[in-house]
Tab-separated table of N, CA, C and O in Angstrom:
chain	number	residue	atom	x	y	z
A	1	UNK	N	83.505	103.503	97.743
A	1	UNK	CA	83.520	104.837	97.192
A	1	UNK	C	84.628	105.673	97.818
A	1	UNK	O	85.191	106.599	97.235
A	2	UNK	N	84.926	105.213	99.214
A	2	UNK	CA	85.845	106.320	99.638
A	2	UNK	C	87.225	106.168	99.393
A	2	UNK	O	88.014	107.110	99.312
A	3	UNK	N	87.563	104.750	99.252
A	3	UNK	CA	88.320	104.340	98.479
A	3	UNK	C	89.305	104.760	97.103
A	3	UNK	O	90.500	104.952	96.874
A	4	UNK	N	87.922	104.771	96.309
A	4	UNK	CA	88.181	105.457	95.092
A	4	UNK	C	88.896	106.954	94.782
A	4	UNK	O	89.735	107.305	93.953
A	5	UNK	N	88.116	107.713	95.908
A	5	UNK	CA	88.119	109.212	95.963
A	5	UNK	C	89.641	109.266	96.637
A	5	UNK	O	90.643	109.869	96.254
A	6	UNK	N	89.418	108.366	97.837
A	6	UNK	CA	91.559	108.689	98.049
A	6	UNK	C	92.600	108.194	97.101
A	6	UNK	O	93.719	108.709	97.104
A	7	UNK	N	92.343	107.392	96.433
A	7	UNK	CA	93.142	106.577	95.231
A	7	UNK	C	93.213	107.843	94.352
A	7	UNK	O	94.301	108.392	94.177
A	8	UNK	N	92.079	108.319	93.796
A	8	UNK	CA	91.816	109.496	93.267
A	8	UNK	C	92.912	110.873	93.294
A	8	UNK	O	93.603	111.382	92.412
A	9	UNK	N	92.717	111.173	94.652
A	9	UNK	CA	93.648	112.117	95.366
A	9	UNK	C	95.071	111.714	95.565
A	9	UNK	O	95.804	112.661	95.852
A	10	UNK	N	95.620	110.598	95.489
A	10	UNK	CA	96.829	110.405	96.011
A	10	UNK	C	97.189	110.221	94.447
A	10	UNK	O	98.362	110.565	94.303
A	11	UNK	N	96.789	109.930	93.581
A	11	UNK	CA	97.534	109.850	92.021
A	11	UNK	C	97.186	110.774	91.317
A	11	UNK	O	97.283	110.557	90.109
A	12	UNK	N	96.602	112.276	91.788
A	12	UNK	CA	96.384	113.615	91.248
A	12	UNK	C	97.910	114.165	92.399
A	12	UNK	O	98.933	114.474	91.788
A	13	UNK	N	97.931	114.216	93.421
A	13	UNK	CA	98.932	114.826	93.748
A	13	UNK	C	100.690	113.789	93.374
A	13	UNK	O	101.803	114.315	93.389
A	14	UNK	N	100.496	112.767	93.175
A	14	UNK	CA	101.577	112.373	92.668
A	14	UNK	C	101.867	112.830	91.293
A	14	UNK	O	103.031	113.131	91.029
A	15	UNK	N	100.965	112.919	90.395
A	15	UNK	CA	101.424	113.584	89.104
A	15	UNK	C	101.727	114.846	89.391
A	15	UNK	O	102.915	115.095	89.188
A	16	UNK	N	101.040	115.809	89.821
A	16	UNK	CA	101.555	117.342	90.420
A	16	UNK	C	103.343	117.061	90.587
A	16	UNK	O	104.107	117.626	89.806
A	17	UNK	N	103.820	116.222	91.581
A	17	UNK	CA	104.750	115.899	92.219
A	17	UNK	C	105.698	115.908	91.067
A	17	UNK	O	106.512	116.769	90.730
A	18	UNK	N	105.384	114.666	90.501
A	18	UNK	CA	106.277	113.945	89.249
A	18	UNK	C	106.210	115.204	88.187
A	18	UNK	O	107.292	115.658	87.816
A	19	UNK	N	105.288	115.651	87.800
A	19	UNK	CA	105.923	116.550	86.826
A	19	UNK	C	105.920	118.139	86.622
A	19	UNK	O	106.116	118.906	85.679
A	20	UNK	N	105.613	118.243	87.922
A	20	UNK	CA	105.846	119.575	88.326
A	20	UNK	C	107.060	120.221	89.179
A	20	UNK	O	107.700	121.251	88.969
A	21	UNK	N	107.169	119.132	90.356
A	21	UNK	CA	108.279	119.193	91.090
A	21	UNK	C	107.929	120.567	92.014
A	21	UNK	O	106.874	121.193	92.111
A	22	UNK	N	109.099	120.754	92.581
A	22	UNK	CA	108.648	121.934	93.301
A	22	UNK	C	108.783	123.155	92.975
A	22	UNK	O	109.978	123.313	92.726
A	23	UNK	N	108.045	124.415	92.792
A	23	UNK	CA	108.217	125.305	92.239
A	23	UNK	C	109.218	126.411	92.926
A	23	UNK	O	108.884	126.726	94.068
A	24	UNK	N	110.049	126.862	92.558
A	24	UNK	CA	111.370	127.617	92.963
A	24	UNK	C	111.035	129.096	93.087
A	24	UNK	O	110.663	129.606	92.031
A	25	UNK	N	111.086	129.907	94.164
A	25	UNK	CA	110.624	131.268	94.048
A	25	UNK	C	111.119	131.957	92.854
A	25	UNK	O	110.424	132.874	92.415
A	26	UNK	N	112.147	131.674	92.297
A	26	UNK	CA	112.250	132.176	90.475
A	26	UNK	C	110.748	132.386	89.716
A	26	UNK	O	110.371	133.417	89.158
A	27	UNK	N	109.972	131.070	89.860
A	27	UNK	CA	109.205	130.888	88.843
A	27	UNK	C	107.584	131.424	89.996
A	27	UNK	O	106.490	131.636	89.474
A	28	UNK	N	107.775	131.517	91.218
A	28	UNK	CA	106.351	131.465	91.669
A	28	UNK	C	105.520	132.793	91.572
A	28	UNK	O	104.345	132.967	91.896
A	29	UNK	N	106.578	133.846	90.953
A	29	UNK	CA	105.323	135.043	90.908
A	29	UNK	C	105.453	135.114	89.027
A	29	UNK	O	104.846	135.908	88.309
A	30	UNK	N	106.331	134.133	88.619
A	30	UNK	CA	106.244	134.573	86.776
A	30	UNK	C	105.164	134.439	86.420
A	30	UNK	O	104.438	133.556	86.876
A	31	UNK	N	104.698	135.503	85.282
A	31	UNK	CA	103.486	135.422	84.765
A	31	UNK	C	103.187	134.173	84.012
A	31	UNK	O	104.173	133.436	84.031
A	32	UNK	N	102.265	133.710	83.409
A	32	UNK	CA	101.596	132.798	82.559
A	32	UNK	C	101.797	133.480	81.682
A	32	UNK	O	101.850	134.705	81.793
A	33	UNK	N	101.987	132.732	80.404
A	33	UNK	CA	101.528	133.365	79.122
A	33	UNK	C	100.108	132.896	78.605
A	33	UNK	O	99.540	132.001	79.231
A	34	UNK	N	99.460	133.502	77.405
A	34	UNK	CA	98.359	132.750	77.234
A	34	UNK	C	98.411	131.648	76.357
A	34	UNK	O	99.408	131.116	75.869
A	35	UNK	N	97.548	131.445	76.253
A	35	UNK	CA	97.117	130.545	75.162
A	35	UNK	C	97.171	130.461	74.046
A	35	UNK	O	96.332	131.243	73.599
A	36	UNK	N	97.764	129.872	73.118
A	36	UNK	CA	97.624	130.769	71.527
A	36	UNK	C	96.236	129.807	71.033
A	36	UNK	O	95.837	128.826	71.660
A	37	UNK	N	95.613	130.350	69.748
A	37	UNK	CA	94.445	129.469	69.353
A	37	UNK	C	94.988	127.903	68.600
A	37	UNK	O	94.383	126.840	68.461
A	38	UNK	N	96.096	128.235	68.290
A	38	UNK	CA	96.518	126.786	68.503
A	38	UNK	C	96.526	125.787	69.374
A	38	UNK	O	95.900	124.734	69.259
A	39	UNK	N	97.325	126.147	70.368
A	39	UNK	CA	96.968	125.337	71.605
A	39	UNK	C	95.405	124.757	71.655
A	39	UNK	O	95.057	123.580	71.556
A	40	UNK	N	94.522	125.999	71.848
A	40	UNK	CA	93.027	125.434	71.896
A	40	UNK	C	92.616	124.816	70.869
A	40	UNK	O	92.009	123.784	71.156
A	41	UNK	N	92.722	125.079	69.563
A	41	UNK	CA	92.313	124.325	68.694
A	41	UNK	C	92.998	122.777	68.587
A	41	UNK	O	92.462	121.916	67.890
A	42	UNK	N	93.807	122.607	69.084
A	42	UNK	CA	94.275	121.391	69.363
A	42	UNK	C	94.078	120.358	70.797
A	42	UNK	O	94.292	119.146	70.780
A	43	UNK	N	93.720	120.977	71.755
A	43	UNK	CA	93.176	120.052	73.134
A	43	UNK	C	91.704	120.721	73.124
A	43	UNK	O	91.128	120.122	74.032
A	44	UNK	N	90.908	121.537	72.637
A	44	UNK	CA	89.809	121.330	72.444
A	44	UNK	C	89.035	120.097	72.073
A	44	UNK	O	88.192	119.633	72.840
A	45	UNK	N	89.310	119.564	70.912
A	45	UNK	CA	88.685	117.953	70.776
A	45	UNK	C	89.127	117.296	71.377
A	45	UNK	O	88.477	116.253	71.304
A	46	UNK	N	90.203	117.158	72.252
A	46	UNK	CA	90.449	115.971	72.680
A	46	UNK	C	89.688	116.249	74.210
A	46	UNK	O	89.169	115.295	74.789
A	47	UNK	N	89.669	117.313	74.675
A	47	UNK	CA	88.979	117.137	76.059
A	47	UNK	C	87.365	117.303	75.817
A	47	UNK	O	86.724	117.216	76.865
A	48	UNK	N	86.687	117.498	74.786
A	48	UNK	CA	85.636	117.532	74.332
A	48	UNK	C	85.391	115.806	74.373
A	48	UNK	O	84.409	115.354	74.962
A	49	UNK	N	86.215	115.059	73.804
A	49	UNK	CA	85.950	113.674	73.649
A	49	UNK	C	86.257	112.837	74.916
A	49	UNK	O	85.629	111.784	75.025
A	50	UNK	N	86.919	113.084	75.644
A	50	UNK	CA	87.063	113.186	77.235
A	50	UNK	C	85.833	112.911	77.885
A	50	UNK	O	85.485	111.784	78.238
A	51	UNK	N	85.068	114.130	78.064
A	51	UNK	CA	84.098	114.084	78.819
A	51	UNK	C	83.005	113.641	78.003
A	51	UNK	O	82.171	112.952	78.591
A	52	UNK	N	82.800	113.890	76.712
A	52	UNK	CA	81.684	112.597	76.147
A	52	UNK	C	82.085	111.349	76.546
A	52	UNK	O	81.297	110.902	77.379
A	53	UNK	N	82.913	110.665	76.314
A	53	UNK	CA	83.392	109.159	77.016
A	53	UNK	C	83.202	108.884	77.843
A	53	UNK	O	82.553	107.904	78.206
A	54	UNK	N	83.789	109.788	78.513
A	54	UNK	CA	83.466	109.884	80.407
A	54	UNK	C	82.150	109.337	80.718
A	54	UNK	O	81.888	108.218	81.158
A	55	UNK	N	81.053	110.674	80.307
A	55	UNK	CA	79.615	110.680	80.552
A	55	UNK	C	78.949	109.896	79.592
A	55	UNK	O	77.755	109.890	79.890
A	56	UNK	N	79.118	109.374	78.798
A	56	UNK	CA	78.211	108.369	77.704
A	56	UNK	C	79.511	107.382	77.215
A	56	UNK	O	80.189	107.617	76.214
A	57	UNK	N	79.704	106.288	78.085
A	57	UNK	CA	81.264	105.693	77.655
A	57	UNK	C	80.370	104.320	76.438
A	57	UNK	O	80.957	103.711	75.544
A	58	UNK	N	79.480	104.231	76.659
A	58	UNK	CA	78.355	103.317	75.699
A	58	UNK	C	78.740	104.010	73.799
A	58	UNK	O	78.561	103.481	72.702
A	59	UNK	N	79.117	104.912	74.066
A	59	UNK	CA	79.790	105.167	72.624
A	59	UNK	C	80.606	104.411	72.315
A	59	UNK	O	80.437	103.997	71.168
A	60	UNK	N	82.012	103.752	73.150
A	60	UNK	CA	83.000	102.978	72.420
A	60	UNK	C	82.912	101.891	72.579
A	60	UNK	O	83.484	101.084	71.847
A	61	UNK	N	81.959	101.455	73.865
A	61	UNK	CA	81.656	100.081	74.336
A	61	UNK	C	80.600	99.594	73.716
A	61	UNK	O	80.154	98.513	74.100
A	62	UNK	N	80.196	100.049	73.007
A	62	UNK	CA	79.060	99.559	72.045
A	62	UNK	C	79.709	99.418	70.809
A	62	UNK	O	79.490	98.287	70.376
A	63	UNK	N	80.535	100.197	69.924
A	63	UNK	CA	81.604	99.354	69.213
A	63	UNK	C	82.077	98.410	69.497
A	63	UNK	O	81.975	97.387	68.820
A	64	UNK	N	82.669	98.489	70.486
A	64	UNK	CA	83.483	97.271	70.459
A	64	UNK	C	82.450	96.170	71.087
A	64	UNK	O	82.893	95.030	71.228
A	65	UNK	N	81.698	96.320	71.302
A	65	UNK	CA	80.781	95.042	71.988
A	65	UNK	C	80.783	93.408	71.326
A	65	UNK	O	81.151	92.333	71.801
A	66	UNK	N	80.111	93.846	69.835
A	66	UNK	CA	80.111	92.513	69.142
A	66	UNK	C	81.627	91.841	69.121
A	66	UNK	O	81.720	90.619	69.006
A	67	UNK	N	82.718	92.600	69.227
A	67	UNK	CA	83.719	91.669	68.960
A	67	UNK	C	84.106	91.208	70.286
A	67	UNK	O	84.680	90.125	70.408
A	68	UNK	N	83.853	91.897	71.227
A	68	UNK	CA	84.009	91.046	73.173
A	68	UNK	C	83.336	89.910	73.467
A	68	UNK	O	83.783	89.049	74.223
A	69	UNK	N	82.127	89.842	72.834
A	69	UNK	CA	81.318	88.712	72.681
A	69	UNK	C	81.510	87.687	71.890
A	69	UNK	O	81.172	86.531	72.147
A	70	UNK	N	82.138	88.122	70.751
A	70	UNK	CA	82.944	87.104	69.492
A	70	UNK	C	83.858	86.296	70.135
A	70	UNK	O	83.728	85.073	70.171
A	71	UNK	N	85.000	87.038	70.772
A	71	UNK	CA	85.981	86.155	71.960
A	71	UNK	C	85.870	85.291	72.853
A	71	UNK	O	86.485	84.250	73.083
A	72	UNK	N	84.755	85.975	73.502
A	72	UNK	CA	84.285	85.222	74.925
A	72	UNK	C	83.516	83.810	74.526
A	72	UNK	O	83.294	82.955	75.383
A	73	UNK	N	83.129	83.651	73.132
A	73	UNK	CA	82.276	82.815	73.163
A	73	UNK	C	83.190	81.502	72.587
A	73	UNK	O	82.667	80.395	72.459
């Protein structure tokens, strides 16, 4: 488990790294803009389907089940 959780942490701050880079006092007091309802209406389902997967992943693995078993056999 503890394992996991540093694996975890070291490839959350490497993406930070990789595509954030370092932030330049230019940009560190600029405001945010918001959100438009586009934006949300568009990563709304997908992080909605995220965490259903996540927490009940027996949704896609139960599709695909009969054909993993079709292979294997």
């Amino acid at each position: 488990a503890l394992g996991t959780i540093l694996a975890t942490v070291y490839v959350a701050r490497m993406l930070r790294r990789v595509a954030f880079g370092v932030v330049t006092p230019q940009w560190r007091d600029a405001p945010v803009p918001r959100l438009a309802a586009t934006d949300i209406a568009a990563w709304a389902p997908l992080a909605v389907a995220a965490l259903v997967i996540g927490l009940w992943p027996r949704i896609v693995l139960g599709v695909c089940n009969a054909a993993v078993h079709g292979l294997l056999r």
